[in-house]
Short mmCIF file of C-alpha atoms in Angstrom, two decimals:
data_model
loop_
_atom_site.label_atom_id
_atom_site.label_comp_id
_atom_site.label_asym_id
_atom_site.label_seq_id
_atom_site.Cartn_x
_atom_site.Cartn_y
_atom_site.Cartn_z
CA MET A 12 -59.95 15.43 17.33
CA ALA A 13 -58.57 15.61 13.75
CA LYS A 14 -55.76 17.92 14.95
CA ARG A 15 -54.85 15.46 17.68
CA ILE A 16 -54.71 12.53 15.24
CA THR A 17 -52.59 14.61 12.85
CA CYS A 18 -50.20 15.56 15.67
CA ILE A 19 -49.89 11.96 16.86
CA THR A 20 -49.29 10.73 13.28
CA LEU A 21 -46.70 13.43 12.68
CA ALA A 22 -44.95 12.60 15.97
CA ALA A 23 -44.88 8.88 15.06
CA VAL A 24 -43.36 9.65 11.64
CA MET A 25 -40.74 11.93 13.23
CA LEU A 26 -39.89 9.27 15.81
CA ALA A 27 -39.52 6.64 13.07
CA LEU A 28 -37.18 8.95 11.12
CA VAL A 29 -35.07 9.60 14.19
CA VAL A 30 -34.82 5.86 14.89
CA LEU A 31 -33.76 5.21 11.27
CA TYR A 32 -31.23 8.04 11.42
CA MET A 33 -29.73 6.87 14.70
CA SER A 34 -29.55 3.23 13.58
CA GLY A 35 -27.42 4.08 10.54
CA CYS A 36 -29.97 2.62 8.16
CA SER A 37 -28.96 3.66 4.65
CA LEU A 38 -31.00 4.55 1.62
CA ILE A 39 -29.58 1.49 -0.12
CA TRP A 40 -31.38 -0.80 2.29
CA LEU A 41 -34.52 1.34 2.23
CA SER A 42 -34.57 1.12 -1.56
CA VAL A 43 -34.13 -2.68 -1.38
CA LEU A 44 -37.12 -2.88 0.97
CA ASP A 45 -39.17 -0.87 -1.53
CA LYS A 46 -38.62 -3.35 -4.39
CA SER A 47 -40.64 -6.45 -5.17
CA LEU A 48 -39.18 -9.80 -4.09
CA SER A 49 -37.91 -10.63 -7.61
CA ASP A 50 -36.07 -7.28 -7.75
CA VAL A 51 -34.47 -7.88 -4.35
CA GLU A 52 -32.92 -11.15 -5.53
CA THR A 53 -31.04 -9.33 -8.30
CA ALA A 54 -30.40 -6.05 -6.48
CA GLU A 55 -26.75 -5.00 -6.40
CA LEU A 56 -25.47 -5.01 -2.84
CA PRO A 57 -22.43 -3.08 -1.57
CA VAL A 58 -19.02 -4.71 -2.01
CA ILE A 59 -17.92 -6.64 1.08
CA LEU A 60 -14.61 -5.05 2.05
CA TYR A 61 -13.45 -7.51 4.68
CA ASP A 62 -12.05 -10.98 4.13
CA GLU A 63 -12.91 -14.07 6.16
CA ASP A 64 -10.41 -12.99 8.86
CA GLY A 65 -12.12 -9.62 9.28
CA LYS A 66 -9.23 -7.75 7.64
CA PRO A 67 -9.75 -5.03 4.99
CA ASN A 68 -9.73 -6.22 1.38
CA TYR A 69 -9.38 -3.55 -1.32
CA GLU A 70 -8.99 -5.95 -4.25
CA LYS A 71 -12.28 -4.89 -5.86
CA ILE A 72 -11.59 -1.14 -5.60
CA GLU A 73 -9.56 0.70 -8.24
CA TYR A 74 -6.77 3.09 -7.30
CA LYS A 75 -7.56 6.78 -7.65
CA ARG A 76 -4.84 9.09 -8.99
CA THR A 77 -6.28 12.52 -8.25
CA ILE A 78 -4.21 14.80 -6.03
CA ALA A 79 -6.92 17.36 -5.27
CA THR A 80 -8.57 15.20 -2.60
CA PRO A 81 -5.40 14.44 -0.60
CA ASN A 82 -4.34 18.08 -0.88
CA ASP A 83 -7.77 19.22 0.37
CA GLU A 84 -8.15 16.63 3.13
CA PHE A 85 -4.72 15.91 4.58
CA ASN A 86 -3.66 19.11 6.31
CA GLY A 87 -0.13 17.99 7.16
CA LEU A 88 0.71 17.13 3.55
CA SER A 89 -1.29 19.85 1.83
CA PRO A 90 -0.71 21.35 -0.70
CA GLU A 91 2.44 19.38 -1.46
CA VAL A 92 1.04 16.07 -2.77
CA ILE A 93 2.29 15.82 -6.36
CA ASP A 94 1.26 12.22 -7.14
CA ALA A 95 -1.08 9.76 -5.47
CA TYR A 96 -2.28 6.15 -5.55
CA TRP A 97 -5.15 5.72 -3.13
CA LYS A 98 -8.31 3.76 -2.52
CA TYR A 99 -11.27 4.58 -0.35
CA TYR A 100 -14.64 3.32 0.68
CA ARG A 101 -17.52 4.91 2.53
CA VAL A 102 -19.43 3.23 5.30
CA GLY A 103 -22.96 4.64 5.35
CA ASP A 104 -24.45 7.01 2.82
CA GLY A 105 -24.18 10.27 4.72
CA ILE A 106 -27.89 10.93 4.28
CA LEU A 107 -29.54 8.68 6.83
CA GLY A 108 -27.38 7.70 9.74
CA PRO A 109 -23.71 8.13 10.38
CA SER A 110 -21.12 7.65 7.67
CA SER A 111 -17.37 7.45 7.56
CA CYS A 112 -14.71 7.25 4.88
CA HIS A 113 -11.64 5.00 4.99
CA VAL A 114 -8.67 6.06 2.84
CA CYS A 115 -5.64 3.91 2.20
CA GLY A 116 -2.84 4.72 -0.21
CA PHE A 117 0.50 6.17 -1.19
CA TYR A 118 1.36 9.84 -1.60
CA ILE A 119 4.37 11.35 -3.27
CA VAL A 120 5.06 14.85 -1.98
CA SER A 121 7.31 17.68 -3.14
CA ASN A 122 11.01 17.79 -2.26
CA ASP A 123 10.34 20.82 -0.04
CA LYS A 124 7.79 18.85 1.99
CA ILE A 125 10.21 15.88 2.22
CA GLU A 126 12.90 18.17 3.63
CA GLU A 127 10.38 19.54 6.16
CA ILE A 128 9.27 16.03 7.19
CA GLU A 129 12.83 14.74 7.55
CA SER A 130 13.85 17.77 9.64
CA MET A 131 10.83 17.48 11.96
CA PHE A 132 10.59 13.73 12.62
CA VAL A 133 12.77 10.74 13.46
CA PHE A 134 11.55 7.44 12.03
CA GLU A 135 12.07 3.93 13.37
CA GLU A 136 12.20 1.21 10.74
CA THR A 137 9.08 -0.93 10.80
CA GLU A 138 7.37 -3.68 8.84
CA ILE A 139 3.93 -3.03 7.37
CA VAL A 140 1.38 -5.71 6.54
CA PHE A 141 -0.67 -4.06 3.80
CA PRO A 142 -4.35 -4.91 3.37
CA LYS A 143 -5.28 -7.08 0.39
CA GLY A 144 -5.34 -4.94 -2.75
CA ILE A 145 -2.89 -2.32 -1.39
CA ASP A 146 0.66 -2.64 -2.71
CA PRO A 147 3.37 0.05 -2.75
CA GLU A 148 4.70 -1.30 -6.04
CA ILE A 149 1.78 0.50 -7.74
CA THR A 150 4.04 3.58 -7.46
CA GLY A 151 6.60 2.00 -9.79
CA LEU A 152 9.17 2.06 -7.00
CA GLY A 153 10.84 -0.77 -5.09
CA ASN A 154 13.24 -1.51 -2.24
CA PHE A 155 10.96 0.02 0.38
CA LYS A 156 12.19 0.84 3.87
CA TRP A 157 9.19 1.92 5.91
CA GLY A 158 9.62 4.10 8.96
CA TYR A 159 7.17 5.06 11.69
CA SER A 160 7.01 8.03 14.01
CA LYS A 161 4.03 8.52 16.32
CA GLU A 162 4.43 12.30 16.03
CA PHE A 163 4.60 12.15 12.22
CA SER A 164 1.54 9.92 12.09
CA ARG A 165 -0.47 12.37 14.21
CA TRP A 166 0.79 15.33 12.17
CA ALA A 167 0.09 13.72 8.79
CA THR A 168 -3.35 12.38 9.67
CA SER A 169 -4.40 15.47 11.75
CA ALA A 170 -8.23 15.44 11.63
CA TRP A 171 -8.32 11.74 10.68
CA ILE A 172 -7.95 8.60 12.81
CA GLY A 173 -5.27 6.24 11.62
CA GLU A 174 -1.62 5.83 10.79
CA ALA A 175 0.90 7.30 8.36
CA TYR A 176 4.26 5.76 7.49
CA TYR A 177 7.25 7.15 5.61
CA ASP A 178 9.35 5.21 3.10
CA MET A 179 12.87 6.31 3.95
CA ASN A 180 14.31 5.01 0.64
CA ASN A 181 11.78 6.36 -1.88
CA LYS A 182 10.43 9.35 0.10
CA ILE A 183 6.76 8.39 -0.18
CA ILE A 184 4.02 8.27 2.43
CA TYR A 185 1.64 5.41 3.17
CA TRP A 186 -1.60 6.55 4.73
CA ASP A 187 -4.32 4.35 6.30
CA ALA A 188 -7.00 6.33 8.12
CA TRP A 189 -10.68 7.04 8.77
CA ASP A 190 -12.24 10.48 8.74
CA SER A 191 -13.24 11.57 12.21
#
């Protein structure tokens, strides 16, 4: 009888863990539930990254300048990123439940990579409405002329889901994508 109760208890715990995992419940929320009521009132919650219109808002996230991450993650551009201005946020914690990372920013690549890009793709001039907190002027450049090519976007984002644009005047890349 004790073995049966232990097995049933273990099965119930396993089922509860599977349900938590599948629901995307994060450790942040589990830790909030574990605190007393007075602690919950002052607990730091994740930054809300969407404005009242449901559009992304990066105003509270600082730009990152490292080039190792774009060179490691963005197969089409790697290893030619020589300067970067990018922001990201993670949805989920990657421990319990699904998680995803959204990256948005500007990448300056080597002249060799620019020559390769310009020889492989034809760009149509397009207008971009950048999310709040994302501005190409962070690069110190101006007079932008953004171009789009569906083939370039697929090539540049490769294993990611999103879009890539090319500034035909300044030779920089704007990237807005989720990991897949």
